[in-house]
Structure formats: C-alpha cells, structure tokens
Coordinates of C-alpha atoms in Angstrom, one line a residue:
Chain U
X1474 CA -4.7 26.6 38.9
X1475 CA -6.8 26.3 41.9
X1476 CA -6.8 22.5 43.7
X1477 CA -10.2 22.0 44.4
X1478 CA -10.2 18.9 47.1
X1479 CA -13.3 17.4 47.8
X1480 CA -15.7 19.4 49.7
X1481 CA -14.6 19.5 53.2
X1482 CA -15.0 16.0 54.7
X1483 CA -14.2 14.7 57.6
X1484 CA -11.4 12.6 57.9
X1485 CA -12.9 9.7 58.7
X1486 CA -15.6 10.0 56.4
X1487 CA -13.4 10.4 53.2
X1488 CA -12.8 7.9 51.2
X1489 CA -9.2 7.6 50.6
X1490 CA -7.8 10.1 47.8
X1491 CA -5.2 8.1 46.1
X1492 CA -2.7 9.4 43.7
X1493 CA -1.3 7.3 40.9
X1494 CA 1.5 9.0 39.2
X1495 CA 1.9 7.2 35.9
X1496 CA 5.4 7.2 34.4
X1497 CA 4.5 9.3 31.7
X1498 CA 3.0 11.9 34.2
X1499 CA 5.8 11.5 36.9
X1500 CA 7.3 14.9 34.9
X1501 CA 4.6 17.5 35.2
X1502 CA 3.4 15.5 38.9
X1503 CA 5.3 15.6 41.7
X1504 CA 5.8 11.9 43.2
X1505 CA 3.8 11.3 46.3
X1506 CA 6.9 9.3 47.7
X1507 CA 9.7 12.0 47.4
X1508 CA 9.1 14.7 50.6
X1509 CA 9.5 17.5 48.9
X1510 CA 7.5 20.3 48.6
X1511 CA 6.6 22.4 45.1
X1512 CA 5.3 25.1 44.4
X1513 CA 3.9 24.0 41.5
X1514 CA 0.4 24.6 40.7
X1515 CA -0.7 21.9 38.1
X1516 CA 0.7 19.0 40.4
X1517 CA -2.6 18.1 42.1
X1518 CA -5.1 18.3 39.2
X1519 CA -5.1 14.7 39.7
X1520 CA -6.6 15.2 43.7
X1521 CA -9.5 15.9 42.3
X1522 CA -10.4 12.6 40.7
X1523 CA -10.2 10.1 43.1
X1524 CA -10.0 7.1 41.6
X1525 CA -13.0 5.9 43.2
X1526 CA -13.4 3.9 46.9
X1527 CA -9.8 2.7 48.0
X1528 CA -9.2 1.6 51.7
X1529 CA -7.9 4.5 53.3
X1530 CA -5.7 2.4 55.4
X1531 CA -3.1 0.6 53.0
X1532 CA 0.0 -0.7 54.7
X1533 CA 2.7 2.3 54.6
X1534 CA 5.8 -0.1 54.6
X1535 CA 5.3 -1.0 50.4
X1536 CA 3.7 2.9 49.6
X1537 CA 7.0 4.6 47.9
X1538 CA 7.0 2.1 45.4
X1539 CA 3.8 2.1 44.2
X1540 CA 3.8 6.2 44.3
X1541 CA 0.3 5.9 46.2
X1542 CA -0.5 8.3 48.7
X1543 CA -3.3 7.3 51.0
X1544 CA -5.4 10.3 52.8
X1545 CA -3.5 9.3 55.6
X1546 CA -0.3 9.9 54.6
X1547 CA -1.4 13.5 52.8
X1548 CA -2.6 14.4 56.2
X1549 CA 0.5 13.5 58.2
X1550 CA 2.6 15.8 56.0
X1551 CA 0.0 18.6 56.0
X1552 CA 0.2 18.4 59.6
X1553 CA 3.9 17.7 60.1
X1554 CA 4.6 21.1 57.9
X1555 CA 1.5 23.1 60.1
X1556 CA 3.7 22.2 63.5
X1557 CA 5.9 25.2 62.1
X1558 CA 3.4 27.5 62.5
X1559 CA 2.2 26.7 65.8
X1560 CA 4.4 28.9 67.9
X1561 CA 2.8 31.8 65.6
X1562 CA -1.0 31.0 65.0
X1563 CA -1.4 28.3 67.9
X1564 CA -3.2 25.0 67.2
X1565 CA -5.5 26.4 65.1
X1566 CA -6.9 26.3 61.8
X1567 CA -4.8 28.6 60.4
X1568 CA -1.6 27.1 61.3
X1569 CA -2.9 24.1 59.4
X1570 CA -4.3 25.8 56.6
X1571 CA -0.4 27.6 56.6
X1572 CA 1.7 24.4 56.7
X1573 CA -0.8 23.4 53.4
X1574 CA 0.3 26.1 51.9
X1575 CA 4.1 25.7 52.2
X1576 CA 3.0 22.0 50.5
X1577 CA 1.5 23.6 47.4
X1578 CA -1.9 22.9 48.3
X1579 CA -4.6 25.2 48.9
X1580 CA -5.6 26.9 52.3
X1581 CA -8.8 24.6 51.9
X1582 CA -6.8 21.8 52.6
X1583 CA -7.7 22.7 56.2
X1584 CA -11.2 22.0 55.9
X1585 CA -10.2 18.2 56.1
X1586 CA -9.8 18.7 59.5
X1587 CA -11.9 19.5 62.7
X1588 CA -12.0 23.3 63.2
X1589 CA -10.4 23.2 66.3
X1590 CA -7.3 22.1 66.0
X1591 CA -7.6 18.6 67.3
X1592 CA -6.0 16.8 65.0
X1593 CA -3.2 18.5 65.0
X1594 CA -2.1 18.5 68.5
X1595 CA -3.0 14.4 68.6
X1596 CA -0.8 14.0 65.4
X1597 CA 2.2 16.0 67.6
X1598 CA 1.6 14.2 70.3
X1599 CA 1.8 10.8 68.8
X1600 CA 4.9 12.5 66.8
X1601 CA 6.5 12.8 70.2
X1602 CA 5.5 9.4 71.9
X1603 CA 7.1 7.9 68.3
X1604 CA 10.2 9.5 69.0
X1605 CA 10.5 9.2 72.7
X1606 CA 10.1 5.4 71.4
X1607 CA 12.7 5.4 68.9
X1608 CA 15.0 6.9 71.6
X1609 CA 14.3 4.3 74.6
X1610 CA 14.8 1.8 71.7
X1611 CA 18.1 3.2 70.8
X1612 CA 19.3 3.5 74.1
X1613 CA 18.2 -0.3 74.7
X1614 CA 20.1 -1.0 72.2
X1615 CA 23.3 0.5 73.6
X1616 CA 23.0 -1.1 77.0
X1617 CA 22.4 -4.7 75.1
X1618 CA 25.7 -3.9 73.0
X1619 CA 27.5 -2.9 76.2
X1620 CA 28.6 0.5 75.4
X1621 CA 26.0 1.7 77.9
X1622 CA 25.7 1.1 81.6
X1623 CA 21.8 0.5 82.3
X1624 CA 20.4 3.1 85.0
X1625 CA 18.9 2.2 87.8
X1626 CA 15.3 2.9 88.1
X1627 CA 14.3 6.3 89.0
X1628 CA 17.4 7.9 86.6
X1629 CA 15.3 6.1 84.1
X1630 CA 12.2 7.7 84.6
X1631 CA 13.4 10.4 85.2
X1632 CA 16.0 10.9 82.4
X1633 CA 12.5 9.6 79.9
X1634 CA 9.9 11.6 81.4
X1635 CA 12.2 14.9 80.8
X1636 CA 12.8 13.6 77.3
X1637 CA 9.2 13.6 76.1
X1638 CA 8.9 16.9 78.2
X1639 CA 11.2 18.8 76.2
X1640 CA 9.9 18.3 73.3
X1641 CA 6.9 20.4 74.2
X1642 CA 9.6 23.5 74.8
X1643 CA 9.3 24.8 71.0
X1644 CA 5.4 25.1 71.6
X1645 CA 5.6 25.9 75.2
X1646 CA 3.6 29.3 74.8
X1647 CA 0.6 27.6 73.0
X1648 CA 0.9 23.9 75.0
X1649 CA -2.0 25.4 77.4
X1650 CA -4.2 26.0 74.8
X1651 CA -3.5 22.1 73.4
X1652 CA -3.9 21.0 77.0
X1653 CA -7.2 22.2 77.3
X1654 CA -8.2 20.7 73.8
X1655 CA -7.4 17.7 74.7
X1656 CA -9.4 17.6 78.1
X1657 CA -12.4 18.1 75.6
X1658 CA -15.0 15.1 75.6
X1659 CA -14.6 13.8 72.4
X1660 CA -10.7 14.3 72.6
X1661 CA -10.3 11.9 75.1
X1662 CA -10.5 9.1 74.2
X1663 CA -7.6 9.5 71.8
X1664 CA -5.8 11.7 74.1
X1665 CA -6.2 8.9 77.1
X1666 CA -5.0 6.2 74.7
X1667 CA -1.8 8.4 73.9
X1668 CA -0.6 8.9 77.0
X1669 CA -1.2 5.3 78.5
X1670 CA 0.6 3.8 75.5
X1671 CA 3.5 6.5 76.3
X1672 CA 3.2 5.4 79.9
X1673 CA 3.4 2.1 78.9
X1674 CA 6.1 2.0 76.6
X1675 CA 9.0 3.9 79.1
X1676 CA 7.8 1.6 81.8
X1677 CA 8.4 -1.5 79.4
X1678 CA 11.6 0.0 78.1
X1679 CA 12.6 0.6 82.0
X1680 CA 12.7 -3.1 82.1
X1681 CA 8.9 -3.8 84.3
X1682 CA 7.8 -6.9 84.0
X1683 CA 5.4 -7.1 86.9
X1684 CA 1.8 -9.3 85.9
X1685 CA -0.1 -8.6 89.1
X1686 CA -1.7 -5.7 90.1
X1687 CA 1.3 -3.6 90.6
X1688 CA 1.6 -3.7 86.4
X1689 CA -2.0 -0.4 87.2
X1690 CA 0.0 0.7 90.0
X1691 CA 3.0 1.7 88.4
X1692 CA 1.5 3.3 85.7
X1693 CA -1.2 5.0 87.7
X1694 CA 2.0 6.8 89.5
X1695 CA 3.5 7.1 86.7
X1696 CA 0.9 8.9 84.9
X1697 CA 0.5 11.1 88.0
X1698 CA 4.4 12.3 87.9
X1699 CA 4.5 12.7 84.2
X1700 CA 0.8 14.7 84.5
X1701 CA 2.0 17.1 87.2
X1702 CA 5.5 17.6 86.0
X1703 CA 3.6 19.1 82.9
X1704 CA 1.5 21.8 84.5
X1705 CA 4.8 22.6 86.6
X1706 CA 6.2 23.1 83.2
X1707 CA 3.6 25.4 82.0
X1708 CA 4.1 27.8 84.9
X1709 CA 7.9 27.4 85.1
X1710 CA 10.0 30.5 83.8
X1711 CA 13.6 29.7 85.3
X1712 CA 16.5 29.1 83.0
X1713 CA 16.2 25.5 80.9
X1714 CA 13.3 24.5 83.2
X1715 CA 15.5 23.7 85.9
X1716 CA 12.8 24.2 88.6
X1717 CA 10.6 21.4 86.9
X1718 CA 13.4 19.0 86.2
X1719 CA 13.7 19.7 90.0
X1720 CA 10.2 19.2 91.0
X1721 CA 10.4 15.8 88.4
X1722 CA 13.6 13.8 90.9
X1723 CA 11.5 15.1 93.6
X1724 CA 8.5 13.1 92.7
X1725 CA 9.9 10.3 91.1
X1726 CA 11.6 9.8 94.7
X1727 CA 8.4 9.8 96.2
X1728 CA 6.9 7.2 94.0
X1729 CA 9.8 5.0 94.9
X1730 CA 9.8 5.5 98.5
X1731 CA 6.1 4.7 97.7
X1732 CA 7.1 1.1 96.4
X1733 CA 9.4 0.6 99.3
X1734 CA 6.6 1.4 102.0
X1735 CA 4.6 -0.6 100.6
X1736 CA 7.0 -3.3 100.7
X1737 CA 7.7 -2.5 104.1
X1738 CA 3.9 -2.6 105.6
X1739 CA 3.7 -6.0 104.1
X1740 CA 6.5 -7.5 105.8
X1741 CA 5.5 -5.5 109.0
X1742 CA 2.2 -6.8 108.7
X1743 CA 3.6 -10.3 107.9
X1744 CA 5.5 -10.0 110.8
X1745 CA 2.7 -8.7 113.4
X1746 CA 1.0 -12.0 112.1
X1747 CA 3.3 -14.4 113.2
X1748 CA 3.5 -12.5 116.5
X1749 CA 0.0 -12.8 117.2
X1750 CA 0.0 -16.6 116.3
X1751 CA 2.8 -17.8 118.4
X1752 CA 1.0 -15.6 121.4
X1753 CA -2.3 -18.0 120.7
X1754 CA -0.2 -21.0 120.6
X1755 CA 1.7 -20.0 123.8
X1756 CA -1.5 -19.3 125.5
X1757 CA -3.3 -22.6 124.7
X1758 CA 0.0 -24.5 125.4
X1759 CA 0.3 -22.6 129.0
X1760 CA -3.8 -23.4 129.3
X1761 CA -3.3 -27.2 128.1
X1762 CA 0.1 -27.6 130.6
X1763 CA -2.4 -25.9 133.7
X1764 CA -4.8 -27.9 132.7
X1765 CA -2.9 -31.6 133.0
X1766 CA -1.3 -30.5 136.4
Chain F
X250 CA -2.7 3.4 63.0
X251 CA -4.1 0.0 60.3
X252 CA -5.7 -3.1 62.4
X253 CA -3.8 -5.2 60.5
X254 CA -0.8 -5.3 63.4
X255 CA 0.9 -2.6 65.2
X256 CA 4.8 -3.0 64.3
X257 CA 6.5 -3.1 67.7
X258 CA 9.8 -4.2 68.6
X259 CA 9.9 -6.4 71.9
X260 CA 12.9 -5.2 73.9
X261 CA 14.3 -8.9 75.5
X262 CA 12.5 -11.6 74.3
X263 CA 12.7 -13.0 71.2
X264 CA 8.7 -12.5 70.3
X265 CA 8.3 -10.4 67.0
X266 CA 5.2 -8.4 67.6
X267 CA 5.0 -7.5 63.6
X268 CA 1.8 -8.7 62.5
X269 CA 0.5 -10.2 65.2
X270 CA -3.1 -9.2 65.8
X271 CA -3.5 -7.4 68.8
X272 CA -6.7 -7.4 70.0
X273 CA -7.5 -11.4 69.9
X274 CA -3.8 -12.0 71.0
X275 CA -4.2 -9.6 74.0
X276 CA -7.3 -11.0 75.1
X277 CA -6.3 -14.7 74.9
X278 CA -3.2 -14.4 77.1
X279 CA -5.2 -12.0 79.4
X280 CA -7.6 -14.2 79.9
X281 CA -5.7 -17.4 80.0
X282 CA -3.1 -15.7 82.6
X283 CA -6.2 -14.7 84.7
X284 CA -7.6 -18.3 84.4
X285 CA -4.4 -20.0 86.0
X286 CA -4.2 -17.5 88.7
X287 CA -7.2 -18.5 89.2
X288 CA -6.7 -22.0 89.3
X289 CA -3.9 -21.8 91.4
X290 CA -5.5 -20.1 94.2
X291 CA -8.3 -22.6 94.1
X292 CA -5.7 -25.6 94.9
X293 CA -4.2 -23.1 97.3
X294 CA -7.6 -23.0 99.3
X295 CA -8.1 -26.9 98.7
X296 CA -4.4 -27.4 100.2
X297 CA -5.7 -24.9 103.2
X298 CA -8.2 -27.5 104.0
X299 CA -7.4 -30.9 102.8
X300 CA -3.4 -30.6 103.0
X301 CA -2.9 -33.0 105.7
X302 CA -6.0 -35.5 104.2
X303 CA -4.7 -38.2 102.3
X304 CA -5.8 -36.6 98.8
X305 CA -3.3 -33.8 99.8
X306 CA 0.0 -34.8 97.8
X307 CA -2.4 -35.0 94.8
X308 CA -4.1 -31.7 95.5
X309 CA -0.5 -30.7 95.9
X310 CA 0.8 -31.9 92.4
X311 CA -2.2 -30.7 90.6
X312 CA -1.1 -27.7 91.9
X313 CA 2.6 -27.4 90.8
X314 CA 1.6 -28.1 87.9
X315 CA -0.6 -25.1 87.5
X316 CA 1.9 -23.1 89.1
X317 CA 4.0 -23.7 86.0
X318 CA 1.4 -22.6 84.2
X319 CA 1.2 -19.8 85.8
X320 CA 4.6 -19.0 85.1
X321 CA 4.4 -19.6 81.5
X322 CA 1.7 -16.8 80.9
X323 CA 3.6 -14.5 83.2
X324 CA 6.2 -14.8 80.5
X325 CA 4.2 -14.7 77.7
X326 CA 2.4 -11.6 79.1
X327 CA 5.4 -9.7 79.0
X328 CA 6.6 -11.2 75.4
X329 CA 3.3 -10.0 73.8
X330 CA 3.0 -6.7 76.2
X331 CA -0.5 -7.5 77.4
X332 CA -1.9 -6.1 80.5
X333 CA -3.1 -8.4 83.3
X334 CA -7.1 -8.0 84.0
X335 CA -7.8 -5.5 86.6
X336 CA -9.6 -8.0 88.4
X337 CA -6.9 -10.0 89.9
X338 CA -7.1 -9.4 93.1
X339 CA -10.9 -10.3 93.0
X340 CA -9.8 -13.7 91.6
X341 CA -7.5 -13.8 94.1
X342 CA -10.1 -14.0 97.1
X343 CA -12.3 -15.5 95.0
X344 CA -10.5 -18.6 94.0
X345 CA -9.2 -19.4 97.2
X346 CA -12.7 -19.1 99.0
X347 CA -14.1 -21.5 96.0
X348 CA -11.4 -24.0 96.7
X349 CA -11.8 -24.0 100.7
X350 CA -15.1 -23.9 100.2
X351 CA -15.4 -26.9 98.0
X352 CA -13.0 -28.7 100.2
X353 CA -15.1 -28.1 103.2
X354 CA -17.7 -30.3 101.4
X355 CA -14.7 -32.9 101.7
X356 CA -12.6 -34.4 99.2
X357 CA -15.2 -35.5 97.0
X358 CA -16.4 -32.1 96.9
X359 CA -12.7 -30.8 95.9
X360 CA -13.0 -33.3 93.4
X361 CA -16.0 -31.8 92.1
X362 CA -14.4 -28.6 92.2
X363 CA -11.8 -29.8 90.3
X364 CA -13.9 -31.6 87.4
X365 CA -15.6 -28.4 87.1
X366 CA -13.3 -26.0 86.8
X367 CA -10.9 -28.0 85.2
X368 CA -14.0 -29.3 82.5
X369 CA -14.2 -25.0 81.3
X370 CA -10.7 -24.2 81.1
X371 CA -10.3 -26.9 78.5
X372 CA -13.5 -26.5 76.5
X373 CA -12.0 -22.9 76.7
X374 CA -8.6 -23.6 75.7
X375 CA -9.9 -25.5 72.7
X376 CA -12.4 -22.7 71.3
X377 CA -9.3 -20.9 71.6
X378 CA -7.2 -23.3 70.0
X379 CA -9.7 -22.6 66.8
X380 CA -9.7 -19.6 66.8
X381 CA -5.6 -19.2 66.5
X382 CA -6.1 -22.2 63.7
X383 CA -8.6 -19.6 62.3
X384 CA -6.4 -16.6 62.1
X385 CA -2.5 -17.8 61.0
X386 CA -1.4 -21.2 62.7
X387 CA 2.1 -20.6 61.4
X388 CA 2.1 -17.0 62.9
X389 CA 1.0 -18.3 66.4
X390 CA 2.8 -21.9 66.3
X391 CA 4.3 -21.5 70.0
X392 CA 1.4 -20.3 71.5
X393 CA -0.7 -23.1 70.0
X394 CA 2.0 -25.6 71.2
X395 CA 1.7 -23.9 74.8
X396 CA -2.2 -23.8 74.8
X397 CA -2.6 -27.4 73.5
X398 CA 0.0 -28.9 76.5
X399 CA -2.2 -26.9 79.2
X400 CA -5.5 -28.3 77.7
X401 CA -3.7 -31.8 77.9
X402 CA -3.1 -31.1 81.1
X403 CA -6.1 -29.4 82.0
X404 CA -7.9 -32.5 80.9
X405 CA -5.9 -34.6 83.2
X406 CA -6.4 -33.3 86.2
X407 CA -10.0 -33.5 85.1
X408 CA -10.0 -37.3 84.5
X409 CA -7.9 -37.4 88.2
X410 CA -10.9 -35.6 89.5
X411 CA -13.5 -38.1 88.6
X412 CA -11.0 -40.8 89.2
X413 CA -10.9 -39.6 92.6
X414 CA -14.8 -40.2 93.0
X415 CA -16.0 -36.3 92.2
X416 CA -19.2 -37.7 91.2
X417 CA -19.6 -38.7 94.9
X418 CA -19.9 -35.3 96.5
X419 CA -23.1 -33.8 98.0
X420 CA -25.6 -32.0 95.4
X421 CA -22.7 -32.5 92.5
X422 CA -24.5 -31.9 89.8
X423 CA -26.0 -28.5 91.1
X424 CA -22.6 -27.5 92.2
X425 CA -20.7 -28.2 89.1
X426 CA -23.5 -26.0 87.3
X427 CA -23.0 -23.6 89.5
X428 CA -19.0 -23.2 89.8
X429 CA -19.2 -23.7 85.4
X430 CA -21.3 -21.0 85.1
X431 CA -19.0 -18.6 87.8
X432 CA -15.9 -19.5 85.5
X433 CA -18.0 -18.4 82.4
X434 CA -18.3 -15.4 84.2
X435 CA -14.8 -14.9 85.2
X436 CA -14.0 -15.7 81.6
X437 CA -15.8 -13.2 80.1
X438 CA -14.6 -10.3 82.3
X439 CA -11.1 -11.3 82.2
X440 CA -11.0 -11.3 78.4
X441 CA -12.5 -7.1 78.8
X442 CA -11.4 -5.9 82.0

C-alpha cells in the first residue's frame, strides 16, 4: 500500500492533516500519540482524507488524548527521526526522506519540505536551544534547592555556551553545510530569531537583569563569543575540542574585562569632571579674592 | 510555535508567563518603561534649572514619584522578560533637554511641560487599560492594578501642573501641541523599537 500524502505542499500552505483514530480503528491504525514507529503499511490510509480545513496550530498540551496529530506534530517527528541520517546524507533531502522512511511513511514525505534542507536544520537548532533550556532550568533549580553553589559569571557563560556547542559534535562534519543554509536570505529571519532567543535565555538564566542599554550590549557580546566560538569549532581537530573550549574562557574574559573598562572610563571620566570644576571654582574664587583687595 | 502564549517558566519572580500573550504584553511594558524614563529625566532637567526656585520641592516630589515608577517597570520588565526600547539613550538626552528647556521658559513653562506630558501618559495609560480589559482582566489583574495607580498618579501631577498656573506660560497652547505630539512620537517608536 502506497501512502499517497497530498501533493507536495508547503508547509505553511497545508492545511493541517489531522488523524482521528476511532476506537474501533485504533487496531489496524497506529495511535498518533504513542512514539512508535511501524512498519505497517495500511496505517496511513486515513492521511489521505483529511478531514477537511482544521487549524494547523492546536495546543499540543491536550493532543495525546484526543489521538490528533496536527501537521505540525507529523513534521517534528519526521524530522526528529531524519537527524539520524545527517552525519550520512547531510541536511539534505534525502536524510529527510530517510528518517520518513524509518516512520513508515513514504520517501514522498519529503516533499513537505523545502528542497534544501532548511527545515531541518531550524527544527535541530530549536531542538537544541529547547534543551540547552531545560538544562539552565534544571540547574536553576538545583542552586534554588541548595544543593548547587551558583557560579559566578563568566563560569556561567562559559559552562552554557559549551553546552549548546557540544551538541553540534554528532553533526560536526556537515554543521558547515547547515551554517551556510542558514546565512541564506530567506533563512534568516528564523535563524536570527533562534539564536537571540538562545542568547537571551542563558543571559536570563545567568541571573541579568539590566533594563538600560546594557540589556543590547550584553547580548551583542554575547552573540559575538558564542558566533566565533562556533567557526573555531568547525576548524578545531584537537582531542574533545579542547582548543575551542580554550579559545571560549579566553573570550569570555575579554568580554568581562570589557564590562569592567567600561566601568572604569566612567568613573575616570566622572572623576576628570569634578577636577575640572573645582579648578573653575578655584580660579574665580582666586579672581573674586584679587579682585576685592 | 502557536500565538496563543509561549509556555515559559520565569526563573525568580513569581510571574507565570503561561498564556500570557506576548506581543501586546511586551509592547505595553516596553513602552510604559520607556515612558517613565522618560518622564524622569524630564523633572531631572526641570530640577537642573528650577531646583533652587521655589517650585523646586514640588518639581522634586513629582519626581520621586516617578522614580518609583520607574522602578516598578524595571521589575516588571524582567518578570515578563521584555526588552527595553533601543532608544533609551535618545530619551535619555531627549527628556532632559525638554525639561530644561521648558523650565528655561520659567516655572510656568515647566508647568506646561508638565500638563502636557503628564495629559498623554494617562490618556495612554487608559487606552491601555482597555485594551488589557479587552484581552483577560483576570489574567492581567496586577498589571491593571499597577497601570491604573500610575494613571492616578499621572493625573495628579497633571491637576498640580495647572494648579501651579501652567496655563500662564508663554505661547502655551502652541507648546503643549507641540510637546503632545513629540510624546506621540516617542510612544509609537518605543512600543516597535
């Protein structure tokens, strides 16, 4: 039995394909809810009657229950089971139209997506900023308990910004390649919006609470470190990276020596001014004394 | 990722950030933070020039009072994770050079200032008070209660103002035109940028 999904659409186009397993079906159709993957061929006869316009974008917390499964959801797990293929096929089409096949669905499954492998290095990378989240979070959580000391600063960037690096190591050979997707023009808005959520979120996590203009600053630098310490990455071929993790205390230094000089100017420059005003007032004191004699 | 509300946890406050709908959220407390920085260095330039007058101790309470306003957006920026406009340190600058200015057209003048400025931020603070009503009053109930206060206060320091003879100062109805239409400006970009 060949699934026949709609003719290839884009994503955002589609109108959402939404599976109702009835209970009666439930044993010949596999149960959108349950992550597994079969091999069974008659399981998606029911793709191809969608059950006319739905809103692609139901809430995902109440899905399992209902045994929907929104476009969305299909595509996250199409794409989830394509990362495997990556280090093998790169982020390409057929690494997508792979990790549909391991799901039981045909190799046209791929057509749902652009041809070049866009969407699948956006879904990783927001795979990655979710679980660099769900780590900051946890350790939070620890430090607030008490069974954690909180780390000053720098040990915090640092210690996050080699976390979200290290997830790239599985798909180090082909991150190039996903690099220079995402510089494309109409990757980047999605791209940009990944990264300065990322930025965001370890700089909020890292305890910054600054509501002036330092709030760009720091994640202007930030962005910077975490931007370079990637292409260092690309490049670096000692054992575990150290050479990067190296060049990553290095620059986070640097951005915090930043901070302090610019601390320091002020107060210099604070300090020149009050200099310079007690010379005027000394002068016109000294002219106003002359002056009365 | 659905526009009905981002499910975030907030590390150290006690906001819940489920359901809370971003976009209008973000741009009310961006905007509203931007307004009282504003407002604060306006006084600051009025207190530059009139401090030693005799309307100085009022200038001066006027502006403690937005200083606490000030404060209370600064936390409620970091509850709610919203970015501060980029354009602060333009309203920086430009607040205190609207304030000296004014005050250089003497007290009245401040006065003026102050009726003005003080006349936007709470028609502002009420369309923004609807809005909130609008989307989920029970959702928003402490920002409501926070926004309501500062229009009640806003509003007080605008009755102070023409109190304080505002209506007095040179050209006022030209100026007030004027400075209302700059803080519809300033409004506008701090809600985007």
């Amino acid at each position: 039995v060949r699934c026949q999904l709609c003719p290839p659409q884009h994503a955002l186009q589609a109108s959402a394909v939404l599976r109702r397993v009835s209970d009666e079906q439930k044993e010949t159709f596999i149960s959108s809810s349950q992550q597994q993957f079969s091999s069974h061929p008659t399981d998606h006869q029911s793709e191809q009657e969608p059950q006319g316009p739905r809103p692609s974008y139901t809430g995902q917390g109440g899905q399992e229950s209902e045994d929907y499964e929104s476009e969305e959801q299909l595509q996250h797990r199409i794409l989830t089971a394509a990362l495997e293929f990556v280090p093998e096929h790169g982020w390409t089409a057929e690494a997508i139209a792979e990790g549909a096949k391991t799901l039981g669905l045909s190799v046209a499954a791929a057509g749902m997506f652009h041809s070049d492998g866009s969407e699948l290095i956006l879904h990783f990378v927001s795979q990655c900023n979710t679980k660099l989240s769900e780590l900051l979070e946890q350790e939070q959580k620890l430090v607030q308990l008490g069974e954690a000391e909180k780390k000053p600063t720098d040990q915090f960037l640092r210690d996050a910004v080699q976390a979200r690096l290290r997830m790239l190591i599985p798909y180090i050979d082909k991150w190039p390649q996903a690099l220079s997707i995402l510089l494309l023009p109409h990757n980047i808005p999605s791209s940009l919006n990944l990264l300065t959520s990322m930025i965001d979120d370890i700089w909020h996590y890292a305890g910054d609470q600054s509501t002036d203009f330092n709030w760009y600053t720091r994640r202007a630098v930030l962005t910077g470190v975490y931007n370079t310490t990637e292409l260092v990455m690309m490049q670096d071929s000692s054992p575990d990276f150290e050479d990067t993790w190296r060049f990553l205390e290095n620059r986070v230094a640097d951005a915090m020596s930043m901070g302090n000089t610019a601390n320091q100017v002020q107060s210099t420059g604070e300090a020149v001014v009050q200099g310079l005003m007690g010379a005027a007032v000394t002068v016109s004191n000294a002219g106003t004394s002359r002056a009365v004699r | 990722v659905p526009a009905g509300g981002v499910s975030l946890r907030c590390c150290g406050t006690r906001v819940s950030l489920e359901g809370v709908n971003r976009p209008v959220i973000d741009r009310i407390i961006r905007v509203d933070h931007a307004g009282e920085y504003g407002a604060n260095r306006i006084y600051a330039g009025q207190m530059a020039v009139l401090g030693r007058s005799s309307v100085g101790p009022l200038i001066q309470q006027m502006w403690n009072q937005e200083k606490d306003h000030l404060k209370k957006f600064d936390e409620l920026m970091v509850a709610y994770r919203v970015r501060p406009t980029v354009l602060l340190p333009f309203w920086n600058v430009a607040g205190f050079v609207l304030g000296a200015a004014s005050a250089l057209l003497g007290k009245k003048g401040a006065m003026a200032c102050t009726v003005a400025v003080e006349e936007s931020i709470s028609d502002h603070y009420n369309s923004q008070i609807r809005t909130l009503m609008e989307e989920d009053p029970e959702k928003y109930k402490e920002l409501l209660q926070v926004i309501k206060q500062f229009r009640d206060d806003e509003r007080e320091h605008h009755d102070i103002g023409l109190e304080h003879d505002a209506e007095g100062a040179p050209a006022y109805s030209v100026l007030k035109t004027a400075i209302q239409l700059g803080c519809k400006a300033a409004i506008f970009l701090s809600e985007r940028i």
